[in-house]
Amino acid sequence: MTASDAIKNRTSYRGKYENKKVPREDLIKIAEAGLAAPSGCNKPTTSLIVVGDADLLRKLRDVIKPPAAETAPAIICVLTQKIIAYRDRCFNVQDYSAAIQNMLLAAVELGYQSCWYEGHITDADMIGRKMAKILGVPEDYELVCFLPIGTASQSSAYADKKPFEKRVWFNGFGNQICS
Amino acid sequence: MTASDAIKNRTSYRGKYENKKVPREDLIKIAEAGLAAPSGCNKPTTSLIVVGDADLLRKLRDVIKPPAAETAPAIICVLTQKIIAYRDRCFNVQDYSAAIQNMLLAAVELGYQSCWYEGHITDADMIGRKMAKILGVPEDYELVCFLPIGTASQSSAYADKKPFEKRVWFNGFGNQICS
């Protein structure tokens, strides 16, 4: 699949997944795509935990309230560390976001669906911390996002976005491409 | 080009560019890739200004100190707005980072090189604000990044990254894939 098709075909899939294991080599490819993303001053702020074990998935699901991606046969948990890039600057949010985007595209290319679950687990109820505890994550890492990975069993919907001409300008703010 | 090849081939290119215009349709494709990225609660926090006009590029270059991407025939400036997704949560950094990553991949697919220049222009010397002023950007937008777009005239180097086995674990923190 071309990069532009993967970019266009990606959706935030919130439907059910088929009961079909994701081969470990596919999960590795997706994780590799994540690590291939750039990071500010090349600081390795992003790490990943790939979960395919059924018991562990069950334990994680038990703390994800309200339930989300319950039928996914695998999930990738995204960890971040606030490693300083220079002076007081830290680009860890940018770093993990670029890594997540790469993984979403790699998943689409391999025929899977996924969704970026971040706000859901980093809210005041601290679901991410509970997930991190289950996975034995040390305290200097924060679990900020999980990506379900699996074959969709329902159709996925494209988000209705604010149109191009209201978000992209040429040679100055507000200049339309055709003007 | 496949998505996985674009992901692998992307580098942070800091070399010189050929003196060769980037066709507007290619710049549009790159911008479209940016807008196709997900955003938290589908809030359109990211906007773009594509600059290919030679005079305007010169003016922008004059404020980018120390100089960077001076020979690029086009740049894409990334604007962000802190639009609340829900309660007090705002995901604008995640949103523009995913959009940038998509644009970097789209550029690679089209045969161009680029680089994510963010810290360079959002530091205490506020270069981003000077660029925004030149481009007529309203005050409720922040110019946080620019991407040079062009054909590389030098070879690009791959960053030496912290290895996979120190950043990706399976079914629990620290578990190697092969263990």
mmCIF file of C-alpha atoms in Angstrom:
data_model
loop_
_atom_site.group_PDB
_atom_site.id
_atom_site.type_symbol
_atom_site.label_atom_id
_atom_site.label_comp_id
_atom_site.label_asym_id
_atom_site.label_seq_id
_atom_site.Cartn_x
_atom_site.Cartn_y
_atom_site.Cartn_z
ATOM 1 C CA MET A 1 0.000 0.000 0.000
ATOM 2 C CA THR A 2 1.341 3.434 -0.877
ATOM 3 C CA ALA A 3 2.072 5.922 1.884
ATOM 4 C CA SER A 4 -0.586 8.294 0.589
ATOM 5 C CA ASP A 5 -3.209 5.526 0.523
ATOM 6 C CA ALA A 6 -2.334 4.513 4.090
ATOM 7 C CA ILE A 7 -2.653 8.173 5.116
ATOM 8 C CA LYS A 8 -6.037 8.511 3.386
ATOM 9 C CA ASN A 9 -7.389 5.134 4.528
ATOM 10 C CA ARG A 10 -6.570 5.537 8.226
ATOM 11 C CA THR A 11 -9.600 6.070 10.417
ATOM 12 C CA SER A 12 -10.144 6.127 14.168
ATOM 13 C CA TYR A 13 -11.750 2.710 14.328
ATOM 14 C CA ARG A 14 -13.944 2.206 17.385
ATOM 15 C CA GLY A 15 -15.809 -0.899 16.222
ATOM 16 C CA LYS A 16 -15.329 -4.574 17.051
ATOM 17 C CA TYR A 17 -12.410 -6.718 15.995
ATOM 18 C CA GLU A 18 -12.372 -10.221 14.582
ATOM 19 C CA ASN A 19 -11.302 -12.946 16.975
ATOM 20 C CA LYS A 20 -8.064 -13.527 15.075
ATOM 21 C CA LYS A 21 -4.571 -13.280 16.501
ATOM 22 C CA VAL A 22 -2.179 -10.695 15.075
ATOM 23 C CA PRO A 23 1.072 -12.458 14.105
ATOM 24 C CA ARG A 24 3.989 -11.330 16.217
ATOM 25 C CA GLU A 25 5.960 -10.358 13.105
ATOM 26 C CA ASP A 26 3.229 -7.874 12.201
ATOM 27 C CA LEU A 27 3.301 -6.379 15.702
ATOM 28 C CA ILE A 28 7.075 -6.069 15.389
ATOM 29 C CA LYS A 29 6.705 -4.271 12.042
ATOM 30 C CA ILE A 30 4.252 -1.828 13.600
ATOM 31 C CA ALA A 31 6.544 -1.208 16.579
ATOM 32 C CA GLU A 32 9.507 -0.698 14.222
ATOM 33 C CA ALA A 33 7.486 1.912 12.349
ATOM 34 C CA GLY A 34 6.915 3.679 15.657
ATOM 35 C CA LEU A 35 10.600 3.785 16.497
ATOM 36 C CA ALA A 36 11.435 5.050 12.994
ATOM 37 C CA ALA A 37 9.699 8.353 13.756
ATOM 38 C CA PRO A 38 11.873 11.389 14.373
ATOM 39 C CA SER A 39 12.340 12.693 17.912
ATOM 40 C CA GLY A 40 13.544 16.085 19.121
ATOM 41 C CA CYS A 41 17.374 16.079 19.255
ATOM 42 C CA ASN A 42 17.124 12.305 18.719
ATOM 43 C CA LYS A 43 16.225 11.710 22.373
ATOM 44 C CA PRO A 44 14.580 8.278 22.759
ATOM 45 C CA THR A 45 11.629 9.496 24.827
ATOM 46 C CA THR A 46 9.185 6.922 23.412
ATOM 47 C CA SER A 47 9.067 3.231 24.336
ATOM 48 C CA LEU A 48 6.446 0.588 23.625
ATOM 49 C CA ILE A 49 4.908 -2.457 25.216
ATOM 50 C CA VAL A 50 3.196 -4.814 22.796
ATOM 51 C CA VAL A 51 0.527 -6.961 24.431
ATOM 52 C CA GLY A 52 -0.897 -10.050 22.752
ATOM 53 C CA ASP A 53 -1.226 -12.356 25.764
ATOM 54 C CA ALA A 54 -4.906 -13.103 26.417
ATOM 55 C CA ASP A 55 -4.705 -13.039 30.231
ATOM 56 C CA LEU A 56 -2.834 -9.792 30.257
ATOM 57 C CA LEU A 57 -5.263 -8.235 27.778
ATOM 58 C CA ARG A 58 -8.103 -9.229 30.096
ATOM 59 C CA LYS A 59 -6.409 -7.559 33.066
ATOM 60 C CA LEU A 60 -5.818 -4.387 31.070
ATOM 61 C CA ARG A 61 -9.396 -4.320 29.833
ATOM 62 C CA ASP A 62 -10.637 -4.582 33.404
ATOM 63 C CA VAL A 63 -9.153 -1.158 34.195
ATOM 64 C CA ILE A 64 -10.133 0.586 30.943
ATOM 65 C CA LYS A 65 -13.369 2.285 31.985
ATOM 66 C CA PRO A 66 -15.553 3.007 30.122
ATOM 67 C CA PRO A 67 -14.616 -0.030 28.040
ATOM 68 C CA ALA A 68 -12.838 0.615 24.730
ATOM 69 C CA ALA A 69 -11.403 -1.680 22.082
ATOM 70 C CA GLU A 70 -12.472 -4.673 24.193
ATOM 71 C CA THR A 71 -12.309 -7.157 21.347
ATOM 72 C CA ALA A 72 -8.856 -6.169 20.037
ATOM 73 C CA PRO A 73 -6.555 -9.223 19.908
ATOM 74 C CA ALA A 74 -3.491 -7.058 20.594
ATOM 75 C CA ILE A 75 -2.698 -3.621 21.896
ATOM 76 C CA ILE A 76 0.392 -1.467 21.827
ATOM 77 C CA CYS A 77 0.952 0.676 24.911
ATOM 78 C CA VAL A 78 2.929 3.860 24.388
ATOM 79 C CA LEU A 79 5.309 4.954 27.141
ATOM 80 C CA THR A 80 7.008 8.308 27.371
ATOM 81 C CA GLN A 81 9.870 9.735 29.402
ATOM 82 C CA LYS A 82 10.451 13.443 29.850
ATOM 83 C CA ILE A 83 14.056 13.410 28.620
ATOM 84 C CA ILE A 84 15.354 16.953 28.179
ATOM 85 C CA ALA A 85 16.371 17.710 24.580
ATOM 86 C CA TYR A 86 18.335 20.863 25.479
ATOM 87 C CA ARG A 87 18.156 23.498 28.244
ATOM 88 C CA ASP A 88 14.591 23.109 29.586
ATOM 89 C CA ARG A 89 13.053 21.936 26.311
ATOM 90 C CA CYS A 90 11.463 18.517 26.080
ATOM 91 C CA PHE A 91 9.682 17.258 22.985
ATOM 92 C CA ASN A 92 8.305 14.007 24.338
ATOM 93 C CA VAL A 93 4.693 14.740 23.323
ATOM 94 C CA GLN A 94 5.784 15.516 19.768
ATOM 95 C CA ASP A 95 7.988 12.404 19.771
ATOM 96 C CA TYR A 96 5.330 9.918 20.864
ATOM 97 C CA SER A 97 2.718 11.535 18.613
ATOM 98 C CA ALA A 98 4.918 11.067 15.538
ATOM 99 C CA ALA A 99 5.612 7.475 16.631
ATOM 100 C CA ILE A 100 1.878 6.809 17.101
ATOM 101 C CA GLN A 101 1.086 8.243 13.674
ATOM 102 C CA ASN A 102 3.703 5.975 12.064
ATOM 103 C CA MET A 103 2.236 2.966 13.865
ATOM 104 C CA LEU A 104 -1.320 3.805 12.791
ATOM 105 C CA LEU A 105 -0.135 3.948 9.172
ATOM 106 C CA ALA A 106 1.866 0.725 9.447
ATOM 107 C CA ALA A 107 -1.222 -0.983 10.912
ATOM 108 C CA VAL A 108 -3.365 0.210 7.996
ATOM 109 C CA GLU A 109 -0.754 -0.990 5.502
ATOM 110 C CA LEU A 110 -0.852 -4.458 7.088
ATOM 111 C CA GLY A 111 -4.644 -4.558 6.859
ATOM 112 C CA TYR A 112 -5.463 -3.754 10.484
ATOM 113 C CA GLN A 113 -7.479 -1.049 12.131
ATOM 114 C CA SER A 114 -6.599 0.932 15.213
ATOM 115 C CA CYS A 115 -7.432 4.070 17.154
ATOM 116 C CA TRP A 116 -5.401 6.564 19.200
ATOM 117 C CA TYR A 117 -6.695 6.222 22.783
ATOM 118 C CA GLU A 118 -4.975 8.887 24.847
ATOM 119 C CA GLY A 119 -7.426 11.244 26.608
ATOM 120 C CA HIS A 120 -9.353 8.163 27.723
ATOM 121 C CA ILE A 121 -6.445 6.923 29.869
ATOM 122 C CA THR A 122 -4.657 10.134 30.884
ATOM 123 C CA ASP A 123 -7.657 11.763 32.546
ATOM 124 C CA ALA A 124 -8.068 12.357 36.279
ATOM 125 C CA ASP A 125 -8.963 8.703 36.867
ATOM 126 C CA MET A 126 -5.433 7.710 35.831
ATOM 127 C CA ILE A 127 -6.258 4.555 33.888
ATOM 128 C CA GLY A 128 -2.836 4.762 32.241
ATOM 129 C CA ARG A 129 -1.181 4.373 35.661
ATOM 130 C CA LYS A 130 -3.245 1.302 36.421
ATOM 131 C CA MET A 131 -2.269 -0.192 33.059
ATOM 132 C CA ALA A 132 1.382 0.679 33.712
ATOM 133 C CA LYS A 133 1.232 -1.094 37.081
ATOM 134 C CA ILE A 134 -0.158 -4.250 35.475
ATOM 135 C CA LEU A 135 2.666 -4.159 32.920
ATOM 136 C CA GLY A 136 5.419 -3.537 35.501
ATOM 137 C CA VAL A 137 6.349 -0.150 34.070
ATOM 138 C CA PRO A 138 8.871 1.787 36.218
ATOM 139 C CA GLU A 139 7.767 5.139 37.638
ATOM 140 C CA ASP A 140 9.973 7.228 35.367
ATOM 141 C CA TYR A 141 7.869 6.188 32.385
ATOM 142 C CA GLU A 142 4.324 7.397 31.776
ATOM 143 C CA LEU A 143 1.832 5.248 29.861
ATOM 144 C CA VAL A 144 0.020 7.824 27.738
ATOM 145 C CA CYS A 145 -1.742 5.951 24.975
ATOM 146 C CA PHE A 146 -2.818 2.548 23.782
ATOM 147 C CA LEU A 147 -3.461 1.406 20.260
ATOM 148 C CA PRO A 148 -5.698 -1.606 19.672
ATOM 149 C CA ILE A 149 -4.466 -3.665 16.729
ATOM 150 C CA GLY A 150 -6.628 -6.157 14.892
ATOM 151 C CA THR A 151 -8.775 -6.962 11.893
ATOM 152 C CA ALA A 152 -11.958 -4.908 11.842
ATOM 153 C CA SER A 153 -15.222 -6.816 11.822
ATOM 154 C CA GLN A 154 -17.296 -3.711 11.140
ATOM 155 C CA SER A 155 -16.950 -0.894 8.664
ATOM 156 C CA SER A 156 -15.039 2.188 9.689
ATOM 157 C CA ALA A 157 -16.203 5.749 9.256
ATOM 158 C CA TYR A 158 -14.130 8.685 8.067
ATOM 159 C CA ALA A 159 -14.229 11.741 10.314
ATOM 160 C CA ASP A 160 -15.973 14.772 8.869
ATOM 161 C CA LYS A 161 -13.169 17.333 8.911
ATOM 162 C CA LYS A 162 -12.993 21.105 8.598
ATOM 163 C CA PRO A 163 -12.302 21.624 4.885
ATOM 164 C CA PHE A 164 -8.902 22.180 3.250
ATOM 165 C CA GLU A 165 -9.640 25.760 2.139
ATOM 166 C CA LYS A 166 -10.286 26.799 5.745
ATOM 167 C CA ARG A 167 -7.054 25.277 7.018
ATOM 168 C CA VAL A 168 -4.440 25.630 4.283
ATOM 169 C CA TRP A 169 -3.280 28.907 2.761
ATOM 170 C CA PHE A 170 -0.663 29.853 0.215
ATOM 171 C CA ASN A 171 1.997 32.543 0.600
ATOM 172 C CA GLY A 172 0.227 34.218 3.498
ATOM 173 C CA PHE A 173 -2.596 33.639 5.944
ATOM 174 C CA GLY A 174 -6.020 33.542 4.310
ATOM 175 C CA ASN A 175 -4.819 33.291 0.693
ATOM 176 C CA GLN A 176 -6.660 30.554 -1.128
ATOM 177 C CA ILE A 177 -4.759 28.385 -3.542
ATOM 178 C CA CYS A 178 -6.961 29.441 -6.456
ATOM 179 C CA SER A 179 -6.973 33.172 -5.803
ATOM 180 C CA MET B 1 6.212 4.019 -2.508
ATOM 181 C CA THR B 2 4.835 1.818 0.256
ATOM 182 C CA ALA B 3 3.984 3.334 3.613
ATOM 183 C CA SER B 4 6.646 1.227 5.335
ATOM 184 C CA ASP B 5 9.315 2.332 2.850
ATOM 185 C CA ALA B 6 8.352 5.989 3.339
ATOM 186 C CA ILE B 7 8.577 5.462 7.107
ATOM 187 C CA LYS B 8 12.013 3.810 6.804
ATOM 188 C CA ASN B 9 13.389 6.232 4.215
ATOM 189 C CA ARG B 10 12.455 9.428 6.049
ATOM 190 C CA THR B 11 15.417 11.286 7.508
ATOM 191 C CA SER B 12 15.845 14.696 9.083
ATOM 192 C CA TYR B 13 17.520 16.255 6.066
ATOM 193 C CA ARG B 14 19.634 19.296 6.890
ATOM 194 C CA GLY B 15 21.593 19.526 3.629
ATOM 195 C CA LYS B 16 21.156 21.762 0.598
ATOM 196 C CA TYR B 17 18.294 21.593 -1.871
ATOM 197 C CA GLU B 18 18.357 21.716 -5.650
ATOM 198 C CA ASN B 19 17.271 25.003 -7.203
ATOM 199 C CA LYS B 20 14.110 23.442 -8.592
ATOM 200 C CA LYS B 21 10.576 24.585 -7.884
ATOM 201 C CA VAL B 22 8.190 22.172 -6.166
ATOM 202 C CA PRO B 23 4.989 21.950 -8.266
ATOM 203 C CA ARG B 24 1.990 23.365 -6.453
ATOM 204 C CA GLU B 25 0.087 20.101 -6.861
ATOM 205 C CA ASP B 26 2.798 18.312 -4.882
ATOM 206 C CA LEU B 27 2.603 20.908 -2.119
ATOM 207 C CA ILE B 28 -1.171 20.430 -2.046
ATOM 208 C CA LYS B 29 -0.740 16.654 -1.742
ATOM 209 C CA ILE B 30 1.635 17.130 1.184
ATOM 210 C CA ALA B 31 -0.762 19.564 2.877
ATOM 211 C CA GLU B 32 -3.663 17.150 2.328
ATOM 212 C CA ALA B 33 -1.639 14.413 4.004
ATOM 213 C CA GLY B 34 -1.189 16.739 6.970
ATOM 214 C CA LEU B 35 -4.898 17.410 7.314
ATOM 215 C CA ALA B 36 -5.664 13.678 7.041
ATOM 216 C CA ALA B 37 -3.999 13.074 10.412
ATOM 217 C CA PRO B 38 -6.237 12.373 13.384
ATOM 218 C CA SER B 39 -6.830 15.063 15.987
ATOM 219 C CA GLY B 40 -8.136 14.802 19.536
ATOM 220 C CA CYS B 41 -11.956 14.850 19.480
ATOM 221 C CA ASN B 42 -11.631 15.879 15.815
ATOM 222 C CA LYS B 43 -10.825 19.499 16.773
ATOM 223 C CA PRO B 44 -9.131 21.252 13.829
ATOM 224 C CA THR B 45 -6.252 22.704 15.862
ATOM 225 C CA THR B 46 -3.729 22.490 13.004
ATOM 226 C CA SER B 47 -3.572 24.828 9.998
ATOM 227 C CA LEU B 48 -0.878 25.293 7.366
ATOM 228 C CA ILE B 49 0.667 28.005 5.259
ATOM 229 C CA VAL B 50 2.486 26.782 2.185
ATOM 230 C CA VAL B 51 5.151 29.193 0.940
ATOM 231 C CA GLY B 52 6.671 28.933 -2.506
ATOM 232 C CA ASP B 53 6.957 32.621 -3.397
ATOM 233 C CA ALA B 54 10.644 33.576 -3.712
ATOM 234 C CA ASP B 55 10.333 37.045 -2.130
ATOM 235 C CA LEU B 56 8.390 35.711 0.815
ATOM 236 C CA LEU B 57 10.863 32.858 1.292
ATOM 237 C CA ARG B 58 13.662 35.438 1.401
ATOM 238 C CA LYS B 59 11.852 37.457 4.065
ATOM 239 C CA LEU B 60 11.254 34.352 6.163
ATOM 240 C CA ARG B 61 14.867 33.240 5.816
ATOM 241 C CA ASP B 62 16.013 36.642 7.053
ATOM 242 C CA VAL B 63 14.445 35.963 10.457
ATOM 243 C CA ILE B 64 15.486 32.306 10.782
ATOM 244 C CA LYS B 65 18.674 32.630 12.825
ATOM 245 C CA PRO B 66 20.884 30.672 12.809
ATOM 246 C CA PRO B 67 20.044 29.975 9.159
ATOM 247 C CA ALA B 68 18.364 26.658 8.363
ATOM 248 C CA ALA B 69 17.038 25.129 5.169
ATOM 249 C CA GLU B 70 18.104 28.274 3.312
ATOM 250 C CA THR B 71 18.057 26.667 -0.117
ATOM 251 C CA ALA B 72 14.637 25.017 0.167
ATOM 252 C CA PRO B 73 12.384 26.072 -2.755
ATOM 253 C CA ALA B 74 9.268 25.780 -0.568
ATOM 254 C CA ILE B 75 8.385 25.570 3.069
ATOM 255 C CA ILE B 76 5.249 24.594 4.928
ATOM 256 C CA CYS B 77 4.567 26.536 8.116
ATOM 257 C CA VAL B 78 2.552 24.732 10.769
ATOM 258 C CA LEU B 79 0.080 26.769 12.810
ATOM 259 C CA THR B 80 -1.684 25.602 15.930
ATOM 260 C CA GLN B 81 -4.624 26.831 17.974
ATOM 261 C CA LYS B 82 -5.290 25.736 21.527
ATOM 262 C CA ILE B 83 -8.845 24.550 20.904
ATOM 263 C CA ILE B 84 -10.200 22.702 23.940
ATOM 264 C CA ALA B 85 -11.136 19.097 23.151
ATOM 265 C CA TYR B 86 -13.165 18.607 26.344
ATOM 266 C CA ARG B 87 -13.108 20.074 29.868
ATOM 267 C CA ASP B 88 -9.573 21.520 30.150
ATOM 268 C CA ARG B 89 -7.933 19.037 27.806
ATOM 269 C CA CYS B 90 -6.283 20.230 24.619
ATOM 270 C CA PHE B 91 -4.391 17.924 22.277
ATOM 271 C CA ASN B 92 -3.003 20.494 19.887
ATOM 272 C CA VAL B 93 0.623 19.331 20.239
ATOM 273 C CA GLN B 94 -0.372 15.750 19.489
ATOM 274 C CA ASP B 95 -2.524 16.974 16.586
ATOM 275 C CA TYR B 96 0.144 19.022 14.826
ATOM 276 C CA SER B 97 2.786 16.355 15.464
ATOM 277 C CA ALA B 98 0.682 13.699 13.739
ATOM 278 C CA ALA B 99 0.026 16.127 10.877
ATOM 279 C CA ILE B 100 3.748 16.880 10.558
ATOM 280 C CA GLN B 101 4.625 13.189 10.504
ATOM 281 C CA ASN B 102 2.088 12.588 7.717
ATOM 282 C CA MET B 103 3.553 15.489 5.730
ATOM 283 C CA LEU B 104 7.114 14.225 6.156
ATOM 284 C CA LEU B 105 6.039 10.830 4.798
ATOM 285 C CA ALA B 106 4.084 12.352 1.914
ATOM 286 C CA ALA B 107 7.152 14.422 1.018
ATOM 287 C CA VAL B 108 9.363 11.317 0.995
ATOM 288 C CA GLU B 109 6.843 9.476 -1.178
ATOM 289 C CA LEU B 110 6.960 12.323 -3.706
ATOM 290 C CA GLY B 111 10.764 12.231 -3.804
ATOM 291 C CA TYR B 112 11.448 15.245 -1.571
ATOM 292 C CA GLN B 113 13.369 15.684 1.625
ATOM 293 C CA SER B 114 12.373 17.684 4.645
ATOM 294 C CA CYS B 115 13.103 18.215 8.328
ATOM 295 C CA TRP B 116 10.974 19.039 11.387
ATOM 296 C CA TYR B 117 12.156 22.481 12.546
ATOM 297 C CA GLU B 118 10.354 23.275 15.773
ATOM 298 C CA GLY B 119 12.701 23.969 18.707
ATOM 299 C CA HIS B 120 14.654 26.260 16.384
ATOM 300 C CA ILE B 121 11.711 28.675 16.019
ATOM 301 C CA THR B 122 9.843 28.283 19.332
ATOM 302 C CA ASP B 123 12.768 29.211 21.573
ATOM 303 C CA ALA B 124 13.067 32.379 23.642
ATOM 304 C CA ASP B 125 14.015 34.422 20.551
ATOM 305 C CA MET B 126 10.515 33.813 19.129
ATOM 306 C CA ILE B 127 11.461 33.324 15.489
ATOM 307 C CA GLY B 128 8.074 31.667 14.919
ATOM 308 C CA ARG B 129 6.339 34.915 15.903
ATOM 309 C CA LYS B 130 8.446 36.893 13.443
ATOM 310 C CA MET B 131 7.587 34.401 10.706
ATOM 311 C CA ALA B 132 3.895 34.586 11.659
ATOM 312 C CA LYS B 133 4.005 38.375 11.403
ATOM 313 C CA ILE B 134 5.482 38.204 7.895
ATOM 314 C CA LEU B 135 2.731 35.785 6.868
ATOM 315 C CA GLY B 136 -0.103 37.850 8.405
ATOM 316 C CA VAL B 137 -1.058 35.145 10.910
ATOM 317 C CA PRO B 138 -3.676 36.279 13.475
ATOM 318 C CA GLU B 139 -2.666 36.254 17.142
ATOM 319 C CA ASP B 140 -4.848 33.299 18.099
ATOM 320 C CA TYR B 141 -2.638 31.034 15.991
ATOM 321 C CA GLU B 142 0.907 30.044 16.948
ATOM 322 C CA LEU B 143 3.473 29.211 14.275
ATOM 323 C CA VAL B 144 5.301 26.252 15.837
ATOM 324 C CA CYS B 145 7.160 24.504 13.052
ATOM 325 C CA PHE B 146 8.333 24.810 9.495
ATOM 326 C CA LEU B 147 9.094 22.057 7.034
ATOM 327 C CA PRO B 148 11.398 22.782 4.098
ATOM 328 C CA ILE B 149 10.285 20.899 0.999
ATOM 329 C CA GLY B 150 12.547 20.263 -1.951
ATOM 330 C CA THR B 151 14.783 17.885 -3.841
ATOM 331 C CA ALA B 152 17.928 17.063 -1.899
ATOM 332 C CA SER B 153 21.229 17.874 -3.564
ATOM 333 C CA GLN B 154 23.262 16.017 -0.939
ATOM 334 C CA SER B 155 22.942 12.612 0.637
ATOM 335 C CA SER B 156 20.943 12.288 3.815
ATOM 336 C CA ALA B 157 22.062 10.473 6.920
ATOM 337 C CA TYR B 158 19.969 8.170 9.074
ATOM 338 C CA ALA B 159 19.948 9.000 12.773
ATOM 339 C CA ASP B 160 21.684 6.483 15.021
ATOM 340 C CA LYS B 161 18.824 5.456 17.300
ATOM 341 C CA LYS B 162 18.596 3.634 20.622
ATOM 342 C CA PRO B 163 17.997 0.011 19.567
ATOM 343 C CA PHE B 164 14.642 -1.762 19.317
ATOM 344 C CA GLU B 165 15.337 -4.207 22.178
ATOM 345 C CA LYS B 166 15.874 -1.337 24.598
ATOM 346 C CA ARG B 167 12.625 0.391 23.648
ATOM 347 C CA VAL B 168 10.080 -2.304 22.777
ATOM 348 C CA TRP B 169 8.902 -5.032 25.135
ATOM 349 C CA PHE B 170 6.332 -7.794 24.893
ATOM 350 C CA ASN B 171 3.629 -8.597 27.445
ATOM 351 C CA GLY B 172 5.289 -6.576 30.202
ATOM 352 C CA PHE B 173 8.050 -4.050 30.732
ATOM 353 C CA GLY B 174 11.526 -5.453 30.068
ATOM 354 C CA ASN B 175 10.425 -8.687 28.334
ATOM 355 C CA GLN B 176 12.381 -9.192 25.151
ATOM 356 C CA ILE B 177 10.585 -10.544 22.135
ATOM 357 C CA CYS B 178 12.859 -13.596 21.963
ATOM 358 C CA SER B 179 12.822 -14.499 25.641
#
